[in-house]
CSV table of C-alpha atoms in Angstrom, one decimal:
chain,number,residue,atom,x,y,z
T,29,MET,CA,-97.3,175.9,121.2
T,30,MET,CA,-98.5,174.4,117.9
T,31,GLN,CA,-97.2,170.8,117.1
T,32,THR,CA,-95.7,170.0,114.2
T,33,TYR,CA,-95.0,166.7,112.9
T,34,ASP,CA,-93.1,165.0,110.4
T,35,VAL,CA,-92.7,161.4,108.8
T,36,HIS,CA,-91.3,160.0,111.8
T,37,THR,CA,-93.3,161.6,114.6
T,38,LEU,CA,-96.8,161.3,112.8
T,39,PRO,CA,-98.8,158.8,115.0
T,40,SER,CA,-99.5,155.6,113.4
T,41,ASN,CA,-102.8,154.0,113.7
T,42,ASP,CA,-103.7,157.0,116.2
T,43,ASN,CA,-105.3,160.2,116.3
T,44,VAL,CA,-103.6,163.1,115.2
T,45,ASN,CA,-106.0,165.1,117.3
T,46,ALA,CA,-109.7,164.4,118.0
T,47,TYR,CA,-110.7,165.3,114.2
T,48,ALA,CA,-107.8,163.5,112.6
T,49,PHE,CA,-106.8,160.0,112.2
T,50,SER,CA,-103.3,158.9,111.0
T,51,ILE,CA,-103.5,155.4,109.7
T,52,GLU,CA,-100.3,153.2,109.1
T,53,LEU,CA,-100.2,151.9,105.9
T,54,ALA,CA,-98.6,148.7,105.1
T,55,GLY,CA,-100.7,147.0,102.8
T,56,ARG,CA,-104.6,147.8,102.1
T,57,TRP,CA,-107.1,149.9,103.4
T,58,PHE,CA,-110.6,150.8,102.4
T,59,VAL,CA,-110.9,154.6,102.7
T,60,SER,CA,-114.3,156.4,101.9
T,61,LYS,CA,-113.7,158.8,99.0
T,62,GLY,CA,-113.0,162.6,100.1
T,63,ALA,CA,-111.9,161.3,103.8
T,64,MET,CA,-108.2,161.2,102.7
T,65,ILE,CA,-107.0,164.7,103.6
T,66,ALA,CA,-103.2,163.9,103.7
T,67,TYR,CA,-100.5,161.5,103.0
T,68,TYR,CA,-97.1,160.6,103.1
T,69,GLY,CA,-95.4,157.4,101.4
T,70,ASN,CA,-95.8,155.4,98.6
T,71,VAL,CA,-99.6,155.1,98.6
T,72,ASN,CA,-102.0,154.4,95.7
T,73,PHE,CA,-105.8,155.3,95.7
T,74,ASP,CA,-108.1,153.1,93.1
T,75,GLY,CA,-111.6,152.9,93.1
T,76,VAL,CA,-112.9,150.1,94.9
T,77,ALA,CA,-114.7,149.2,91.6
T,78,ALA,CA,-111.6,149.0,89.6
T,79,TRP,CA,-110.1,146.9,92.1
T,80,ALA,CA,-112.8,144.3,92.5
T,81,SER,CA,-112.8,143.4,88.6
T,82,ARG,CA,-109.1,142.2,89.0
T,83,ASP,CA,-108.8,141.0,92.8
T,84,GLY,CA,-111.5,138.8,93.9
T,85,PHE,CA,-110.5,139.4,97.7
T,86,ILE,CA,-111.4,142.6,97.2
T,87,ALA,CA,-114.7,142.0,96.1
T,88,SER,CA,-115.6,139.4,98.7
T,89,ARG,CA,-114.7,141.9,101.3
T,90,PHE,CA,-116.6,144.7,99.3
T,91,SER,CA,-120.3,143.3,99.1
T,92,SER,CA,-122.2,146.2,98.7
T,93,PRO,CA,-123.0,147.3,94.8
T,94,ILE,CA,-124.6,150.8,96.3
T,95,TYR,CA,-121.7,151.9,97.8
T,96,ILE,CA,-119.2,150.9,95.6
T,97,GLN,CA,-118.5,154.0,94.0
T,98,ASP,CA,-118.1,156.2,97.1
T,99,TRP,CA,-114.8,154.3,98.0
T,100,VAL,CA,-111.0,153.7,97.3
T,101,VAL,CA,-108.6,151.1,98.1
T,102,ALA,CA,-105.7,152.5,99.6
T,103,GLU,CA,-102.9,150.3,98.9
T,104,GLY,CA,-99.0,150.9,99.6
T,105,GLN,CA,-96.7,152.0,102.2
T,106,GLY,CA,-96.7,155.1,104.2
T,107,LYS,CA,-99.4,157.3,106.4
T,108,VAL,CA,-102.8,158.4,105.5
T,109,ILE,CA,-104.3,160.7,107.4
T,110,VAL,CA,-108.3,161.1,107.3
T,111,ALA,CA,-110.9,163.6,108.5
T,112,ASP,CA,-114.4,164.5,107.9
T,113,ARG,CA,-115.9,167.9,108.1
T,114,GLY,CA,-114.1,169.1,111.7
T,115,PHE,CA,-116.4,165.7,113.2
T,116,ASP,CA,-114.9,163.6,115.9
T,117,VAL,CA,-112.8,160.9,114.4
T,118,GLN,CA,-112.5,157.5,116.4
T,119,SER,CA,-111.3,154.0,115.9
T,120,PHE,CA,-112.6,151.0,117.1
T,121,ASP,CA,-111.6,147.4,117.1
T,122,LEU,CA,-113.5,144.8,116.3
T,123,GLU,CA,-112.8,141.1,117.2
T,124,ALA,CA,-114.8,138.6,115.4
T,125,GLY,CA,-117.9,140.5,115.6
T,126,ASN,CA,-120.3,142.5,113.9
T,127,LEU,CA,-121.2,146.3,114.2
T,128,THR,CA,-123.9,148.2,111.7
T,129,LEU,CA,-122.8,151.7,111.6
T,130,ARG,CA,-124.3,154.6,109.4
T,131,ALA,CA,-122.5,154.5,106.0
T,132,ASN,CA,-121.8,158.4,106.0
T,133,ASN,CA,-119.8,157.8,109.1
T,134,LEU,CA,-117.7,155.2,108.0
T,135,LEU,CA,-114.2,156.5,107.0
T,136,GLY,CA,-112.3,153.7,106.3
T,137,PHE,CA,-111.7,150.0,107.7
T,138,GLU,CA,-108.9,147.3,107.0
T,139,THR,CA,-109.4,144.6,104.7
T,140,GLY,CA,-109.7,141.9,107.4
T,141,LEU,CA,-113.4,143.0,108.1
T,142,GLU,CA,-115.8,142.5,105.3
T,143,LEU,CA,-118.4,145.1,104.6
T,144,LYS,CA,-122.3,144.0,104.0
T,145,GLN,CA,-125.0,146.4,103.2
T,146,SER,CA,-127.2,146.7,106.6
T,147,ILE,CA,-131.2,145.5,105.9
T,148,VAL,CA,-131.9,149.3,107.6
T,149,PRO,CA,-131.4,151.9,104.7
T,150,GLY,CA,-128.5,154.0,105.1
T,151,PHE,CA,-126.4,151.8,107.2
T,152,VAL,CA,-123.7,149.0,106.7
T,153,THR,CA,-122.4,146.4,108.9
T,154,LEU,CA,-118.8,145.4,109.2
T,155,ILE,CA,-118.1,141.6,110.3
T,156,GLY,CA,-114.9,140.1,111.2
T,157,THR,CA,-111.9,141.2,113.0
T,158,GLY,CA,-110.1,144.8,112.4
T,159,LYS,CA,-109.8,148.3,113.0
T,160,PHE,CA,-112.4,150.9,111.5
T,161,LEU,CA,-113.0,154.5,111.7
T,162,ALA,CA,-115.7,156.6,112.3
T,163,SER,CA,-116.9,160.1,112.7
T,164,SER,CA,-119.2,161.4,114.8
T,165,ASN,CA,-120.7,165.0,115.5
T,166,GLY,CA,-119.3,165.4,119.0
T,167,PRO,CA,-118.2,162.3,120.9
T,168,VAL,CA,-120.0,158.7,120.5
T,169,ILE,CA,-122.2,158.5,123.3
T,170,PHE,CA,-122.6,154.2,124.4
T,171,VAL,CA,-126.2,153.6,125.7
T,172,GLU,CA,-127.6,150.0,126.7
T,173,PRO,CA,-131.0,148.4,125.6
T,174,PRO,CA,-133.4,149.4,126.1
T,175,PHE,CA,-133.3,152.4,124.4
T,176,ARG,CA,-135.2,154.5,121.7
T,177,ALA,CA,-133.2,156.7,119.4
T,178,ASP,CA,-133.9,159.3,117.0
T,179,PRO,CA,-132.9,157.8,113.4
T,180,GLU,CA,-131.0,160.6,112.5
T,181,ALA,CA,-128.8,160.8,115.6
T,182,LEU,CA,-127.9,157.4,115.3
T,183,LEU,CA,-124.7,156.1,114.7
T,184,GLY,CA,-124.4,152.7,114.5
T,185,TRP,CA,-125.3,149.5,117.1
T,186,ALA,CA,-123.3,146.4,118.3
T,187,ASP,CA,-124.2,143.1,119.1
T,188,CYS,CA,-127.9,143.7,119.5
T,189,PRO,CA,-130.9,142.7,117.3
T,190,SER,CA,-131.6,145.3,114.4
T,191,PRO,CA,-134.1,147.9,115.3
T,192,SER,CA,-137.5,148.0,114.8
T,193,HIS,CA,-139.7,151.3,114.1
T,194,HIS,CA,-141.7,153.0,117.1
T,195,TYR,CA,-144.4,155.4,116.8
T,196,ASP,CA,-145.4,157.4,119.9
T,197,ALA,CA,-149.1,156.8,120.1
T,198,GLN,CA,-149.6,160.2,121.9
T,199,TRP,CA,-147.8,162.2,119.7
T,200,MET,CA,-149.4,160.9,116.5
T,201,SER,CA,-152.4,161.7,117.8
T,202,ALA,CA,-151.7,164.9,118.9
T,203,SER,CA,-149.9,165.6,115.9
T,204,LEU,CA,-152.8,164.6,113.7
T,205,GLY,CA,-155.3,166.7,115.7
T,206,ALA,CA,-152.8,169.6,115.6
T,207,MET,CA,-153.1,168.8,111.7
T,208,LEU,CA,-156.7,169.2,111.4
T,209,GLN,CA,-156.8,172.7,113.3
T,210,GLY,CA,-153.6,173.7,110.8
T,211,MET,CA,-151.8,174.6,113.7
T,212,PHE,CA,-148.5,172.3,113.1
T,213,GLY,CA,-146.3,170.8,110.6
T,214,ARG,CA,-146.1,167.1,110.5
T,215,GLU,CA,-142.0,167.5,110.6
T,216,SER,CA,-141.3,167.0,114.1
T,217,GLY,CA,-138.8,164.5,114.3
T,218,GLU,CA,-140.1,163.0,117.4
T,219,GLU,CA,-142.9,160.7,116.2
T,220,ARG,CA,-140.7,157.7,114.6
T,221,GLN,CA,-137.8,156.3,117.1
T,222,PHE,CA,-135.7,153.1,116.3
T,223,ASP,CA,-136.6,150.9,119.2
T,224,PHE,CA,-133.6,148.8,120.5
T,225,THR,CA,-134.2,145.8,122.7
T,226,GLY,CA,-131.7,142.8,124.2
T,227,GLU,CA,-128.1,142.7,124.8
T,228,GLY,CA,-125.7,144.9,123.1
T,229,THR,CA,-124.1,148.3,122.6
T,230,ILE,CA,-125.9,151.5,120.8
T,231,LEU,CA,-123.7,154.1,119.6
T,232,MET,CA,-125.1,157.9,119.3
T,233,GLN,CA,-124.0,160.9,117.9
T,234,SER,CA,-124.5,164.8,119.2
T,235,SER,CA,-126.7,165.7,116.0
T,236,GLU,CA,-129.4,165.0,114.4
T,237,THR,CA,-128.4,166.6,111.0
T,238,LEU,CA,-126.6,164.2,108.4
T,239,ARG,CA,-124.9,164.7,105.1
T,240,GLU,CA,-126.0,163.7,102.1
T,241,ASP,CA,-125.9,160.2,101.5
T,242,PRO,CA,-125.4,159.4,97.6
T,243,ALA,CA,-125.8,155.9,98.1
T,244,LEU,CA,-129.4,156.5,99.4
T,245,MET,CA,-130.8,157.5,96.0
T,246,ARG,CA,-129.1,154.2,94.0
T,247,LEU,CA,-130.3,152.0,97.3
T,248,ILE,CA,-134.1,153.5,96.7
T,249,GLU,CA,-133.7,153.2,92.8
T,250,SER,CA,-132.9,149.5,93.2
T,251,GLN,CA,-135.5,149.0,95.5
T,252,THR,CA,-138.1,150.4,93.1
T,253,SER,CA,-137.7,147.1,90.7
T,254,LEU,CA,-140.3,145.9,93.5
T,255,LEU,CA,-142.9,148.3,91.8
T,256,SER,CA,-145.0,147.6,88.8
T,257,THR,CA,-144.8,149.4,85.8
T,258,GLN,CA,-147.8,151.1,86.8
T,259,GLN,CA,-146.9,151.9,90.4
T,260,ALA,CA,-143.6,153.1,89.0
T,261,GLY,CA,-145.1,155.4,87.2
T,262,ILE,CA,-147.8,157.1,89.7
T,263,LEU,CA,-144.4,157.2,91.7
T,264,GLY,CA,-142.5,159.2,89.0
T,265,GLN,CA,-146.0,161.6,89.0
T,266,ARG,CA,-145.7,161.8,92.8
T,267,LEU,CA,-142.2,162.8,93.0
T,268,VAL,CA,-142.1,165.4,90.0
T,269,ALA,CA,-145.2,166.9,92.1
T,270,ARG,CA,-143.4,167.2,95.3
T,271,ALA,CA,-140.2,168.8,93.3
T,272,GLN,CA,-142.2,171.5,91.6
T,273,GLN,CA,-143.9,172.2,95.2
T,274,GLN,CA,-140.4,173.3,96.2
S,21,MET,CA,-134.2,169.0,138.3
S,22,ALA,CA,-130.8,169.5,136.3
S,23,PHE,CA,-129.6,169.0,133.1
S,24,GLU,CA,-126.8,166.7,133.1
S,25,GLU,CA,-124.0,167.2,130.5
S,26,VAL,CA,-123.1,164.1,128.5
S,27,ASN,CA,-120.6,166.0,126.2
S,28,SER,CA,-120.1,169.1,124.8
S,29,LYS,CA,-123.2,169.0,122.5
S,30,VAL,CA,-125.5,166.7,124.4
S,31,VAL,CA,-127.6,167.0,127.5
S,32,ARG,CA,-129.3,164.2,129.5
S,33,ALA,CA,-132.7,165.3,131.1
S,34,HIS,CA,-133.9,162.8,134.1
S,35,VAL,CA,-137.7,163.3,133.6
S,36,SER,CA,-140.3,162.3,136.1
S,37,PRO,CA,-144.1,163.1,136.5
S,38,ALA,CA,-143.3,166.0,138.7
S,39,THR,CA,-140.2,167.3,136.5
S,40,PRO,CA,-141.6,167.8,133.0
S,41,VAL,CA,-139.1,169.3,130.5
S,42,LEU,CA,-140.1,171.3,127.4
S,43,ALA,CA,-137.8,171.2,124.7
S,44,ARG,CA,-137.2,172.0,120.7
S,45,ARG,CA,-139.2,170.0,118.4
S,46,GLY,CA,-136.8,167.9,116.7
S,47,ALA,CA,-134.2,168.0,119.4
S,48,MET,CA,-134.6,164.7,120.9
S,49,LEU,CA,-131.5,162.3,120.2
S,50,GLY,CA,-133.0,159.2,122.3
S,51,TYR,CA,-134.4,158.2,125.1
S,52,ASP,CA,-135.4,155.0,127.9
S,53,GLY,CA,-138.2,154.7,129.9
S,54,GLN,CA,-141.8,155.6,129.7
S,55,VAL,CA,-141.5,158.9,128.0
S,56,THR,CA,-144.1,160.5,125.5
S,57,PHE,CA,-143.8,163.8,123.4
S,58,ARG,CA,-146.5,166.5,123.0
S,59,PRO,CA,-146.2,169.3,120.8
S,60,VAL,CA,-147.0,172.6,122.5
S,61,ALA,CA,-147.7,175.7,120.9
S,62,GLY,CA,-145.1,178.4,121.1
S,63,GLN,CA,-143.6,180.2,124.1
S,64,GLY,CA,-146.4,178.6,126.5
S,65,GLY,CA,-149.3,180.8,128.3
S,66,GLY,CA,-151.8,179.4,126.6
S,67,VAL,CA,-153.7,181.0,123.4
S,68,GLY,CA,-152.9,184.5,124.0
S,69,GLY,CA,-149.2,183.2,124.6
S,70,PHE,CA,-148.7,181.7,121.2
S,71,VAL,CA,-150.5,184.5,119.3
S,72,GLY,CA,-147.8,186.9,120.8
S,73,ALA,CA,-145.1,184.8,120.2
S,74,ALA,CA,-146.6,183.9,116.4
S,75,LEU,CA,-146.5,187.7,115.9
S,76,SER,CA,-143.7,188.5,117.2
S,77,GLY,CA,-141.6,186.0,115.3
S,78,GLU,CA,-140.1,184.3,118.4
S,79,SER,CA,-142.4,181.5,117.9
S,80,ASN,CA,-140.0,178.4,118.8
S,81,PRO,CA,-141.3,175.2,118.1
S,82,MET,CA,-141.4,173.2,121.2
S,83,MET,CA,-142.6,169.9,122.9
S,84,ALA,CA,-143.7,169.1,126.5
S,85,THR,CA,-141.3,165.5,127.1
S,86,GLU,CA,-143.6,163.9,130.2
S,87,GLY,CA,-143.7,160.5,131.7
S,88,THR,CA,-140.6,158.7,133.8
S,89,GLY,CA,-137.2,158.2,132.0
S,90,SER,CA,-134.0,159.6,130.7
S,91,VAL,CA,-133.9,161.8,127.2
S,92,LEU,CA,-131.0,162.8,125.4
S,93,TYR,CA,-131.2,166.0,124.0
S,94,GLY,CA,-128.9,167.7,121.1
S,95,PHE,CA,-129.5,170.1,118.3
S,96,ARG,CA,-127.6,170.3,114.7
S,97,GLY,CA,-124.6,169.3,116.6
S,98,LEU,CA,-124.2,172.6,118.4
S,99,HIS,CA,-123.1,173.4,121.6
S,100,VAL,CA,-124.7,173.2,124.6
S,101,THR,CA,-124.5,174.9,127.6
S,102,VAL,CA,-126.8,174.6,130.9
S,103,VAL,CA,-127.7,178.1,132.8
S,104,GLN,CA,-129.1,177.4,136.4
S,105,LEU,CA,-131.6,179.8,137.3
S,106,ASP,CA,-132.4,180.8,141.3
S,107,GLY,CA,-135.3,182.5,140.5
S,108,SER,CA,-133.7,186.1,141.4
S,109,GLY,CA,-132.7,187.1,138.0
S,110,SER,CA,-134.0,186.0,134.7
S,111,LEU,CA,-132.7,185.0,131.4
S,112,THR,CA,-133.0,186.7,128.3
S,113,CYS,CA,-131.9,185.2,125.0
S,114,GLU,CA,-133.0,184.6,121.2
S,115,ALA,CA,-135.7,182.2,121.2
S,116,ASP,CA,-133.9,179.9,118.8
S,117,ARG,CA,-131.0,179.2,121.3
S,118,LEU,CA,-133.2,177.6,123.5
S,119,LEU,CA,-132.6,173.8,123.2
S,120,ALA,CA,-134.4,172.7,126.4
S,121,HIS,CA,-135.7,174.1,130.0
S,122,ASP,CA,-137.5,172.9,132.9
S,123,ALA,CA,-141.3,173.0,132.4
S,124,ASN,CA,-142.0,175.0,135.5
S,125,LEU,CA,-139.6,177.7,133.9
S,126,GLN,CA,-142.1,180.9,132.7
S,127,THR,CA,-141.2,182.2,129.2
S,128,GLY,CA,-142.5,184.9,127.7
S,129,VAL,CA,-142.0,187.5,125.0
S,130,GLU,CA,-140.4,190.5,125.6
S,131,PHE,CA,-140.8,193.9,123.9
S,132,ILE,CA,-137.2,195.5,123.8
S,133,GLY,CA,-138.2,198.0,121.5
S,134,GLN,CA,-138.3,200.7,124.1
S,135,GLY,CA,-135.3,202.1,123.0
S,136,GLY,CA,-136.2,203.9,120.3
S,137,ILE,CA,-134.3,203.7,117.2
S,138,ARG,CA,-131.1,202.2,118.8
S,139,ALA,CA,-132.7,199.4,119.9
S,140,ALA,CA,-134.3,198.6,116.9
S,141,VAL,CA,-131.2,198.8,115.1
S,142,ARG,CA,-129.6,196.4,117.8
S,143,GLY,CA,-132.6,193.6,116.8
S,144,ALA,CA,-132.1,194.3,113.3
S,145,MET,CA,-128.3,193.1,113.7
S,146,THR,CA,-128.6,190.7,116.2
S,147,GLY,CA,-131.4,189.0,114.0
S,148,GLN,CA,-133.4,189.0,117.0
S,149,GLY,CA,-136.2,191.7,116.3
S,150,LEU,CA,-137.8,193.9,118.6
S,151,PHE,CA,-138.7,190.7,120.6
S,152,THR,CA,-136.7,188.4,122.7
S,153,THR,CA,-137.3,185.4,124.9
S,154,LYS,CA,-137.5,185.9,128.5
S,155,VAL,CA,-137.0,182.8,130.9
S,156,SER,CA,-137.7,183.4,134.9
S,157,GLY,CA,-138.4,181.0,137.5
S,158,ALA,CA,-135.9,179.0,139.2
S,159,GLY,CA,-134.5,175.9,137.2
S,160,ALA,CA,-132.6,174.8,134.5
S,161,VAL,CA,-132.0,175.8,131.1
S,162,ALA,CA,-129.8,174.4,127.9
S,163,LEU,CA,-128.8,177.0,125.4
S,164,LEU,CA,-127.6,176.0,121.7
S,165,SER,CA,-124.6,177.9,120.7
S,166,HIS,CA,-121.9,177.7,117.7
S,167,GLY,CA,-118.3,177.0,119.2
S,168,GLY,CA,-119.2,177.1,122.8
S,169,THR,CA,-120.6,179.1,125.3
S,170,TYR,CA,-118.6,181.7,127.5
S,171,ALA,CA,-119.7,183.7,130.1
S,172,ILE,CA,-118.8,186.9,130.9
S,173,PRO,CA,-119.4,188.9,134.3
S,174,VAL,CA,-120.9,192.4,133.6
S,175,ASP,CA,-120.0,194.6,137.1
S,176,GLY,CA,-120.7,198.1,136.6
S,177,GLY,CA,-120.3,199.5,132.9
S,178,GLY,CA,-118.4,198.6,129.8
S,179,VAL,CA,-118.6,195.2,128.5
S,180,ALA,CA,-118.9,195.4,124.7
S,181,VAL,CA,-120.2,192.5,122.8
S,182,ASP,CA,-120.7,191.7,119.0
S,183,PRO,CA,-124.4,191.4,118.0
S,184,GLN,CA,-123.4,187.9,116.2
S,185,ALA,CA,-121.8,186.9,119.1
S,186,TYR,CA,-124.6,187.6,121.8
S,187,VAL,CA,-126.3,184.5,123.6
S,188,GLY,CA,-128.1,186.0,126.1
S,189,HIS,CA,-127.9,187.5,129.4
S,190,VAL,CA,-128.9,187.0,133.2
S,191,GLY,CA,-129.3,189.7,135.8
S,192,ASN,CA,-130.0,193.2,135.8
S,193,ILE,CA,-128.2,194.2,132.8
S,194,GLN,CA,-128.9,197.3,130.2
S,195,VAL,CA,-128.0,196.7,126.5
S,196,ASP,CA,-127.1,199.4,124.2
S,197,LEU,CA,-126.2,199.8,120.9
S,198,SER,CA,-122.9,201.3,120.5
S,199,ALA,CA,-123.3,204.7,118.3
S,200,LYS,CA,-120.5,204.2,115.7
S,201,VAL,CA,-123.1,204.0,113.0
S,202,GLY,CA,-122.4,206.0,110.0
S,203,TRP,CA,-124.2,205.7,106.6
S,204,ARG,CA,-121.1,203.5,105.7
S,205,ASP,CA,-121.9,200.8,108.2
S,206,ALA,CA,-125.4,201.1,107.0
S,207,VAL,CA,-125.0,200.3,103.4
S,208,GLY,CA,-122.9,197.4,104.4
S,209,ARG,CA,-119.3,198.7,103.5
S,210,GLY,CA,-118.0,199.2,107.1
S,211,SER,CA,-115.5,196.9,108.6
S,212,GLY,CA,-118.3,194.7,110.0
S,213,GLU,CA,-117.3,195.7,113.9
S,214,ALA,CA,-119.0,199.2,113.8
S,215,PHE,CA,-121.8,197.6,115.8
S,216,GLN,CA,-121.5,196.7,119.4
S,217,LEU,CA,-123.6,195.6,122.3
S,218,LYS,CA,-122.9,197.6,125.0
S,219,MET,CA,-123.9,196.2,128.5
S,220,SER,CA,-124.0,197.7,131.7
S,221,GLY,CA,-125.2,197.0,135.2
S,222,GLN,CA,-124.9,193.6,137.4
S,223,GLY,CA,-125.1,190.2,135.9
S,224,THR,CA,-124.0,187.8,133.4
S,225,VAL,CA,-123.6,187.8,129.9
S,226,TYR,CA,-123.1,184.7,127.5
S,227,ILE,CA,-121.3,185.0,124.2
S,228,GLN,CA,-120.4,182.2,121.8
S,229,ALA,CA,-117.2,181.9,120.1
S,230,SER,CA,-118.3,182.3,116.8
S,231,GLU,CA,-120.0,185.1,114.7
S,232,GLN,CA,-122.3,182.1,112.9
S,233,LYS,CA,-125.8,182.0,113.6
S,234,PHE,CA,-128.1,179.4,113.2
C-alpha cells in the first residue's frame, strides 16, 4: 500500500522516507540549490547573494563566498521537501558544537547555524546550535579515531581536530616500482588517506564517487592568486596540455 | 574469516597476518590499525595468471590488504552481498563484480566458450566476453551489484535470468542462452527480453534487482 500525504499528514522536520526530508518552515532556512523537490505554503526562494546584500544577518551567518552561488534562502511558512539523487538524507542536531561536512552533501541548515569554509578543500564547517540536513550514499557510518579514511568516502567529522594527510609508504614504493615496469597506473585511490587522531567522531558514507563540486573550481581559482605571474603561466600551459591529452 | 555487513553498501573486514584480504583497488573507504595496501597483478596465480587475465579482459585491478586492523570496503555506492563458500562448490561471476575476498581463495579465469556459438552470444550479451572469473576454496566473497543481490535456488531445471541481471552462480549449474534469437534481435529491434540465460542443475544463482551494468 502506497502512503499518500497531504498538507496535514506530511511529516514536519522529519524524513518522508529514507531519501526525502520534509522541513517545517517557519522563518528561514538555507537550502542547497537543486535540493528542493517540492514545497507547499507561502515560501520564497532567493539566492543567498541577493539576501546578503540586503540583510546583514544572512551575510554574517553565511560566511563563504565560493559557495554563495550554490545556496538559496527559503523564507516563509510551509513545508519544503528536499532530496538528493536518491541518496539517504539524514537530519542532525548540533548543539553549541561544530561539524565539518563535505560541501556537496550538505542540503540545508537552520539560520541559527553559521557556515564557514573549512580549511580542507571541498568541506564546510557548521558552528552553533541548530538542525542541518546531510545526504550520503547509503546510511552514515560513524567511526571513532584513530582512523584513516579515503578522502572521497569521507562525509565529515565532528569535535575532532582536522585530519592530516597520510601516505602509505609501502604502497608508494610498490606503485613507484610498478610504474617503472609500466604495469600499473598511478590511479589507485589508496595511496593517500586522511588521518584522524584525538577525540571525536568521523562520518563515512558508502561510496567514493562524488558529484561534481562547482565550488571547487572557484576555490582553486581563488587560491592561485598565491602564484606569481610566471608560475600562473606555467600552470596554464600544463592544464592546457592535460586537457588536450583527454 | 568473514565480512561483517555494516550496511547494504559497506562491509568491514578484520585483517590479521593470517587472514589477508584481496580487494578491488580503490574500494577501501577507511581503516584503523596497522594495515598496508599492496597492488597485485590481475587475478593472482603469478605471471601466468596475470597474462591470462590480461588476454581475456578479465583483469581487475586488485590489491592485497595486509597487517592487523579492520578495513571498510565499498565501491561507487553499489550494493554489497557476502557469499560464503564452504569449499564444495566454486563461485562463477564477472571479474568486475568482485569487491573483496579472502586471500586464501583461488581465483582463475575460466573459458566459457566451449558451448560454441551460443556461449559466444551469451558472453557478448552479458558483457562477459568468453571468459569469466571462478573463485574456489573455503571463505567469503563480497560481490557488487546494482540494486542488491538476490539468491535463487536452482533445483533441476528451468530458471531463466535476464543476462543484465545475472550476477553469478554457485554449484553445479549449466548456463545456456535461451534460443529466441531472430534477426530482429540481432539488429537490436527486439523487445530486449529475447535473450535469457537458462540455468539448470543444482546450486544457487545470484541476480541483481536492476538491469544496470557498471
